[in-house]
C-alpha positions as a LaTeX table, in Angstrom:
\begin{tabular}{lrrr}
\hline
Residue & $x$ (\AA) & $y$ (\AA) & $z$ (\AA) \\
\hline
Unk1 & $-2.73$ & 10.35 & $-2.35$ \\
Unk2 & $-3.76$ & 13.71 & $-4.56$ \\
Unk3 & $-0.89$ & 15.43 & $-5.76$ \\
Unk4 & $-2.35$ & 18.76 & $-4.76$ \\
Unk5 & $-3.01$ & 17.50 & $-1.11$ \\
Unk6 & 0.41 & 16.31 & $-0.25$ \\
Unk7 & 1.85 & 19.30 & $-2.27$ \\
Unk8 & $-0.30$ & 20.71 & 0.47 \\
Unk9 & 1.56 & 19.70 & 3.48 \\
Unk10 & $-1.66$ & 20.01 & 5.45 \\
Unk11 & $-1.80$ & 16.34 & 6.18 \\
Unk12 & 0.89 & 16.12 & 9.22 \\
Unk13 & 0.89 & 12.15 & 9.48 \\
Unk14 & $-0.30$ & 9.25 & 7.81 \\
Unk15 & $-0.24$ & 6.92 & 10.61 \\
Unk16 & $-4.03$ & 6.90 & 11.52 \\
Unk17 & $-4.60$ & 5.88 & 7.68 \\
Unk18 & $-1.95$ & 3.21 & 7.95 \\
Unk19 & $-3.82$ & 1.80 & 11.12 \\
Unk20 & $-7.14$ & 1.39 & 9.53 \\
Unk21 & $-5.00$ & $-1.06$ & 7.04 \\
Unk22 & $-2.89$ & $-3.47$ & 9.26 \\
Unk23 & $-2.55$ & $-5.64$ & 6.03 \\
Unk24 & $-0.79$ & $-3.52$ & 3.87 \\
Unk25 & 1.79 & $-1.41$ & 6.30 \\
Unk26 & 1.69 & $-4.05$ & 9.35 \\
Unk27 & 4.83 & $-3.27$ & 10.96 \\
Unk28 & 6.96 & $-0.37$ & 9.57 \\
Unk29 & 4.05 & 2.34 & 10.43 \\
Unk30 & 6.68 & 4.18 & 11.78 \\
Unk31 & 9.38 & 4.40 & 8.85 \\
Unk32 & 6.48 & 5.07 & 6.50 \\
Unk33 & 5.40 & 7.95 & 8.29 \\
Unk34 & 8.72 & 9.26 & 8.63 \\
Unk35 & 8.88 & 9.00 & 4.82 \\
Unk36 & 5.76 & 11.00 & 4.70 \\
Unk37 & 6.94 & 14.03 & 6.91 \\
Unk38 & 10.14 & 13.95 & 4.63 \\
Unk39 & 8.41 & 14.26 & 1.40 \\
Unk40 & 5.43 & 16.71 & 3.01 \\
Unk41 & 8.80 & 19.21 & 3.50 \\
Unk42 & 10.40 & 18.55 & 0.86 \\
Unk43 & 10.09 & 21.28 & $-2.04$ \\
Unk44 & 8.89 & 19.71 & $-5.36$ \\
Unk45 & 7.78 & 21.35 & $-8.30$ \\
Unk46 & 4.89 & 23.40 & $-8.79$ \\
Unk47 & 4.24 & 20.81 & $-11.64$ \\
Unk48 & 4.14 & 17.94 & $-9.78$ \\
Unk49 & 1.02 & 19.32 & $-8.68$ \\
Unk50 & $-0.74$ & 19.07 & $-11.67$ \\
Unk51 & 0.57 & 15.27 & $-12.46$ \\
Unk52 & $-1.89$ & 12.40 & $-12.33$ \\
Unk53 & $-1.72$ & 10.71 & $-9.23$ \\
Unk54 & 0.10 & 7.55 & $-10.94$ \\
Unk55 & 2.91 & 9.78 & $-12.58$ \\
Unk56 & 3.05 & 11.94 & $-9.89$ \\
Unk57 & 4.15 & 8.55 & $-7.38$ \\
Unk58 & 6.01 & 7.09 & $-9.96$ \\
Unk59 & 8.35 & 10.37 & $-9.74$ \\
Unk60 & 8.50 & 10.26 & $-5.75$ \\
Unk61 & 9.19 & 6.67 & $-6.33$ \\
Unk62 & 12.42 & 7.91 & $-8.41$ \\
Unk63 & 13.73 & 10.27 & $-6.34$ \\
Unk64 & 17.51 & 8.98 & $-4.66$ \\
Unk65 & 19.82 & 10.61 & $-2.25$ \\
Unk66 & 23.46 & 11.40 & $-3.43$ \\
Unk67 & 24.44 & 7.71 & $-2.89$ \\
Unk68 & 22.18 & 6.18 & $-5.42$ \\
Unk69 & 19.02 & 5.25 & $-2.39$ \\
Unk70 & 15.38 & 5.65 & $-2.63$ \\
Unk71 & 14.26 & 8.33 & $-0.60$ \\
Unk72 & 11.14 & 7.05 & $-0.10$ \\
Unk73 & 10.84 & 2.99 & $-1.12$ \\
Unk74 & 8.38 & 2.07 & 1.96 \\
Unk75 & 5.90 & 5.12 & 1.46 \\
Unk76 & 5.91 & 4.83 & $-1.78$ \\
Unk77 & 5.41 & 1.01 & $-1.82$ \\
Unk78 & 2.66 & 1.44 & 0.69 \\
Unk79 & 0.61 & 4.15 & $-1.72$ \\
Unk80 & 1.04 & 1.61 & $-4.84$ \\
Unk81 & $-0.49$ & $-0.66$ & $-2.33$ \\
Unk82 & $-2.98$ & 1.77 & $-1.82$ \\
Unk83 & $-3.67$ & 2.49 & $-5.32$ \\
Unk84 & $-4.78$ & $-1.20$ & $-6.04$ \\
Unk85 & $-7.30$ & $-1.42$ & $-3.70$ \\
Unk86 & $-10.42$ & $-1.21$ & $-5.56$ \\
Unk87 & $-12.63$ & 2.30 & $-4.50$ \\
Unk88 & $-15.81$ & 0.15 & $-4.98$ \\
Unk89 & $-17.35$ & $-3.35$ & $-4.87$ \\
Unk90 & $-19.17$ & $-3.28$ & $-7.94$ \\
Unk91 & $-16.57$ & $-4.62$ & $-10.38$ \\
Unk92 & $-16.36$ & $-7.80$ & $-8.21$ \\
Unk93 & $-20.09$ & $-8.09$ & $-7.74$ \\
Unk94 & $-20.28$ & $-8.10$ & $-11.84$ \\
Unk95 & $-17.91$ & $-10.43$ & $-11.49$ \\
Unk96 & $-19.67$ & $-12.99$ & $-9.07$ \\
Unk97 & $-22.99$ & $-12.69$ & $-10.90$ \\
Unk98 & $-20.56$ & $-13.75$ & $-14.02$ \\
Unk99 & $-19.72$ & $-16.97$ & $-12.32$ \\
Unk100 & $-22.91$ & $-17.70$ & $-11.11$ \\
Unk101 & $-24.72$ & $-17.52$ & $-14.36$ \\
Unk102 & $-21.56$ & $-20.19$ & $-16.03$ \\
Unk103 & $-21.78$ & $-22.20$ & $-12.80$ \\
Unk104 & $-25.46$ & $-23.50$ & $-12.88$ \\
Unk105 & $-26.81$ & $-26.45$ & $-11.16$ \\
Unk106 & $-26.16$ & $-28.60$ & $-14.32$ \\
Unk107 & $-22.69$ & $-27.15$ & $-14.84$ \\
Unk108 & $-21.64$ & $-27.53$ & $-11.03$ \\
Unk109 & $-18.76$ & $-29.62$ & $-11.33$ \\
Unk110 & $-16.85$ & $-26.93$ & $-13.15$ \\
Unk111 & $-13.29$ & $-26.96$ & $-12.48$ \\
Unk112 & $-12.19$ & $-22.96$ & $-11.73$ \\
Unk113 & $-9.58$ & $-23.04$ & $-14.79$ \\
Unk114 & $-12.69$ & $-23.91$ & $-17.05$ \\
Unk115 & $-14.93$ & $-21.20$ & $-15.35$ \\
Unk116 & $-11.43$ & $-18.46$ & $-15.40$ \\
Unk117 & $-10.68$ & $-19.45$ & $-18.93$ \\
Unk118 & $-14.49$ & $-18.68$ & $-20.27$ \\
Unk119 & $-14.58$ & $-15.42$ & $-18.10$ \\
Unk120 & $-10.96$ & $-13.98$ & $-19.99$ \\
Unk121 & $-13.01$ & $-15.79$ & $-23.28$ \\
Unk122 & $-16.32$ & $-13.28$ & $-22.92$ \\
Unk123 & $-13.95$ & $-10.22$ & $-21.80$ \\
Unk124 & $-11.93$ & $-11.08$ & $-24.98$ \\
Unk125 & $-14.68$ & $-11.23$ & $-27.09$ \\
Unk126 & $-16.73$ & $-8.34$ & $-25.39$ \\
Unk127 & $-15.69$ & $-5.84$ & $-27.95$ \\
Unk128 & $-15.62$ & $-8.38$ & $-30.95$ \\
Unk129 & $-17.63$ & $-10.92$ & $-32.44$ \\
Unk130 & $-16.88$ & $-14.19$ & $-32.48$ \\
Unk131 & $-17.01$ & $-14.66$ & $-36.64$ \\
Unk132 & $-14.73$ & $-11.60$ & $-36.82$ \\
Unk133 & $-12.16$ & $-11.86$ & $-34.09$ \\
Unk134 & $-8.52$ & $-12.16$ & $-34.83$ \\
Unk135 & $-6.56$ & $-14.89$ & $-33.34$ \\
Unk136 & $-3.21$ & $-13.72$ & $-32.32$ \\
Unk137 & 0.11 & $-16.28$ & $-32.61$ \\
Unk138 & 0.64 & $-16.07$ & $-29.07$ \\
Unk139 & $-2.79$ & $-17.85$ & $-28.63$ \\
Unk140 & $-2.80$ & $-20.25$ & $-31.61$ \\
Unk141 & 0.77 & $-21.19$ & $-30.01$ \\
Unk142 & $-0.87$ & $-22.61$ & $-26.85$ \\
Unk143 & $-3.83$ & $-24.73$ & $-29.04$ \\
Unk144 & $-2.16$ & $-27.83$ & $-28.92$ \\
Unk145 & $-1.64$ & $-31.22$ & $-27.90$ \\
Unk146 & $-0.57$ & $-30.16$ & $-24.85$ \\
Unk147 & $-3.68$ & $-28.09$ & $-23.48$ \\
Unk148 & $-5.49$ & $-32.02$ & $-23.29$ \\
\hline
\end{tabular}
């Protein structure tokens, strides 16, 4: 998904990556692949080369033929796909070890809107403290009668 490597053209076919992921390309393997030989010959900029990979797919995503189409809306669905699969476990680990030390054996009958809602509360206030933190509108706006 590197810029520099598909500005390459040295990777011939995506398929064999698209088969180790049945989930996220399960039938049109061979339309995305097709979309991948297009774009390996097509000439882009020596620029693009140098984008970050985000910018970089967000400009393949905005390329369109002469009649206003995508030229490439399933590969480049399939690579944002790609790009939101996390590269490592350890964020959802921290995670788990969050919700085990709120869910104890005397706070087991947490509902998981009570244990979601004090995980976004200690992300909120990870940077803050809680005698200095700003409450925005937005959130004053939902402290109502309604939230009981």
């Amino acid at each position: 998904m590197d810029p520099k490597i598909v500005c390459s053209g040295k990777i011939l076919s995506i398929a064999d990556i698209l088969g180790r992921f049945p989930n996220i390309a399960p039938s049109n393997v061979i339309q995305i692949d097709t979309e991948w030989r297009l774009l390996r010959n097509t000439k882009l900029n020596t620029e693009d080369e140098n984008l970050e990979v985000g910018a970089f797919w967000k400009k393949i995503a905005q390329m369109h033929l002469g009649d206003g189409r995508k030229i490439f809306p399933n590969l480049t669905l399939t690579v944002l796909s790609f790009m939101c699969l996390p590269h490592s476990s350890a964020s959802v680990e921290r995670l788990f070890s969050q919700i085990n030390l709120t869910k104890t054996k005397l706070r087991n009958q947490l509902s998981t809107p009570v244990i979601s809602g004090g995980l976004h509360t200690k992300n909120i206030l990870k940077n803050s403290n809680c005698f200095n933190f700003e409450i925005k509108d937005q959130i004053l706006q939902k402290l109502n009668k309604n939230m009981y």
